[in-house]
Amino acid sequence: MTEAFNSGDVDIVDELVETTEDIEKTPMPGTSRDRLGLKLKIEHLRAAFPDGKFSIEEIKSDGDKVTFKWKLEGTHRGRFLGKKASNRKVSFTGQDEVTFRDGKMVEHRSLDNKGGMLRSRFE
C-alpha cells in the first residue's frame, strides 16, 4: 500500500484489497467505505502532497491483524480537507490497523485520527 500512496498508482489497490463494501472503517470525508473510497483517499492525498512519501516506522502482527506506525512527509501544494495549499513542508505520523483474509485487506482502521492530519493548520 505504501507503493500505491507513494506512486499514486491506485490500480495497486485492486490487487491488494477485497471488493467488499465496508473496508474503510475511518474514511476520509467525502469518500466511501469500499475499495473506491481508498482509491479516492490516495488521489486526494497525492493531489494535496504531490511529493509526499509514506514510510512504515514500525509494524506488528497478531493473527490476521497488522498494526503499523507510519509517517508522511511532503509539501502541502494542494487543497486538503478544506484547507488551501500552504506550500509548507509537513510531516505527519499515525497508526493504523489492517485485517487480512486470504492475502487481501478486508478492513482498515485509523487508530489515531490520522496523526493530527484532520486538526493540523497548514496556513
Short mmCIF file of C-alpha atoms in Angstrom, two decimals:
data_model
loop_
_atom_site.label_atom_id
_atom_site.label_comp_id
_atom_site.label_asym_id
_atom_site.label_seq_id
_atom_site.Cartn_x
_atom_site.Cartn_y
_atom_site.Cartn_z
CA MET A 1 0.00 0.00 0.00
CA THR A 2 2.89 2.39 0.56
CA GLU A 3 3.69 1.93 -3.13
CA ALA A 4 0.14 2.97 -4.03
CA PHE A 5 0.35 6.07 -1.83
CA ASN A 6 3.87 7.00 -2.89
CA SER A 7 3.36 6.49 -6.63
CA GLY A 8 -0.31 7.44 -6.91
CA ASP A 9 -0.97 4.19 -8.81
CA VAL A 10 -4.41 3.37 -7.43
CA ASP A 11 -4.67 0.21 -9.57
CA ILE A 12 -2.45 -1.44 -6.95
CA VAL A 13 -5.44 -1.24 -4.59
CA ASP A 14 -7.37 -3.69 -6.80
CA GLU A 15 -4.64 -6.28 -6.27
CA LEU A 16 -4.39 -5.87 -2.51
CA VAL A 17 -7.89 -5.03 -1.26
CA GLU A 18 -11.03 -7.16 -1.17
CA THR A 19 -14.10 -5.93 -3.05
CA THR A 20 -16.43 -5.81 -0.02
CA GLU A 21 -18.42 -2.66 0.67
CA ASP A 22 -17.19 -1.93 4.20
CA ILE A 23 -13.38 -1.97 4.25
CA GLU A 24 -12.59 1.58 5.33
CA LYS A 25 -13.72 1.99 8.95
CA THR A 26 -12.41 5.56 9.22
CA PRO A 27 -12.95 7.06 5.75
CA MET A 28 -11.72 10.47 4.78
CA PRO A 29 -14.58 12.99 4.44
CA GLY A 30 -16.17 12.77 1.01
CA THR A 31 -15.07 9.19 0.35
CA SER A 32 -16.82 5.85 0.67
CA ARG A 33 -16.02 2.82 2.82
CA ASP A 34 -15.21 0.50 -0.09
CA ARG A 35 -12.18 -0.02 -2.33
CA LEU A 36 -13.11 3.06 -4.38
CA GLY A 37 -13.03 5.13 -1.18
CA LEU A 38 -9.48 4.01 -0.53
CA LYS A 39 -8.50 4.96 -4.09
CA LEU A 40 -10.10 8.38 -3.65
CA LYS A 41 -8.20 8.86 -0.37
CA ILE A 42 -4.93 8.12 -2.17
CA GLU A 43 -5.79 10.52 -5.00
CA HIS A 44 -6.79 13.23 -2.51
CA LEU A 45 -3.53 12.87 -0.59
CA ARG A 46 -1.45 12.81 -3.78
CA ALA A 47 -3.14 15.99 -5.01
CA ALA A 48 -2.55 17.74 -1.68
CA PHE A 49 1.00 16.45 -1.18
CA PRO A 50 2.32 15.54 -4.65
CA ASP A 51 5.83 14.94 -3.34
CA GLY A 52 4.52 13.13 -0.26
CA LYS A 53 6.22 9.92 0.86
CA PHE A 54 4.72 7.43 3.26
CA SER A 55 7.03 5.20 5.24
CA ILE A 56 6.36 2.46 7.76
CA GLU A 57 8.12 3.18 11.05
CA GLU A 58 7.03 0.09 12.98
CA ILE A 59 4.86 -2.94 12.25
CA LYS A 60 3.34 -5.65 14.45
CA SER A 61 1.07 -8.55 13.61
CA ASP A 62 -1.31 -10.61 15.69
CA GLY A 63 -3.01 -13.32 13.67
CA ASP A 64 -4.85 -11.68 10.77
CA LYS A 65 -4.42 -8.13 12.16
CA VAL A 66 -1.44 -5.92 11.38
CA THR A 67 -0.83 -2.67 13.26
CA PHE A 68 1.66 -0.21 11.87
CA LYS A 69 3.01 3.23 12.65
CA TRP A 70 3.56 5.38 9.59
CA LYS A 71 4.97 8.74 8.63
CA LEU A 72 4.01 11.06 5.76
CA GLU A 73 6.40 13.81 4.72
CA GLY A 74 5.81 16.22 1.87
CA THR A 75 4.87 19.70 0.74
CA HIS A 76 1.30 20.94 1.08
CA ARG A 77 0.71 22.03 -2.54
CA GLY A 78 -3.00 21.31 -2.99
CA ARG A 79 -6.29 21.63 -1.17
CA PHE A 80 -6.55 19.23 1.78
CA LEU A 81 -9.66 18.77 3.90
CA GLY A 82 -10.87 22.25 3.04
CA LYS A 83 -7.52 23.95 3.62
CA LYS A 84 -5.88 25.72 0.70
CA ALA A 85 -2.28 24.94 -0.20
CA SER A 86 0.28 26.49 2.14
CA ASN A 87 3.37 25.32 0.20
CA ARG A 88 4.88 24.34 3.55
CA LYS A 89 6.79 21.15 4.29
CA VAL A 90 4.74 18.91 6.57
CA SER A 91 5.31 15.71 8.50
CA PHE A 92 2.55 13.57 9.98
CA THR A 93 2.69 10.35 11.94
CA GLY A 94 -0.11 7.95 12.61
CA GLN A 95 -1.09 4.44 13.47
CA ASP A 96 -3.40 2.15 11.51
CA GLU A 97 -4.74 -1.38 11.84
CA VAL A 98 -5.42 -3.63 8.87
CA THR A 99 -7.16 -7.01 8.83
CA PHE A 100 -6.31 -9.55 6.15
CA ARG A 101 -8.17 -12.61 4.90
CA ASP A 102 -6.81 -14.92 2.21
CA GLY A 103 -4.00 -12.45 1.45
CA LYS A 104 -6.26 -9.44 0.85
CA MET A 105 -7.06 -6.47 3.04
CA VAL A 106 -10.64 -6.72 4.29
CA GLU A 107 -10.65 -3.95 6.91
CA HIS A 108 -8.70 -0.75 7.55
CA ARG A 109 -8.97 1.47 10.60
CA SER A 110 -7.05 4.59 11.58
CA LEU A 111 -6.31 4.35 15.29
CA ASP A 112 -5.38 7.98 15.86
CA ASN A 113 -7.45 10.38 13.77
CA LYS A 114 -4.74 10.34 11.07
CA GLY A 115 -1.92 11.54 13.26
CA GLY A 116 -3.22 15.06 13.51
CA MET A 117 -3.92 15.47 9.79
CA LEU A 118 -7.53 16.41 10.48
CA ARG A 119 -6.64 19.04 13.07
CA SER A 120 -3.43 20.47 11.63
CA ARG A 121 -3.07 24.03 10.49
CA PHE A 122 -1.44 24.48 7.10
CA GLU A 123 -1.88 28.21 6.71
#
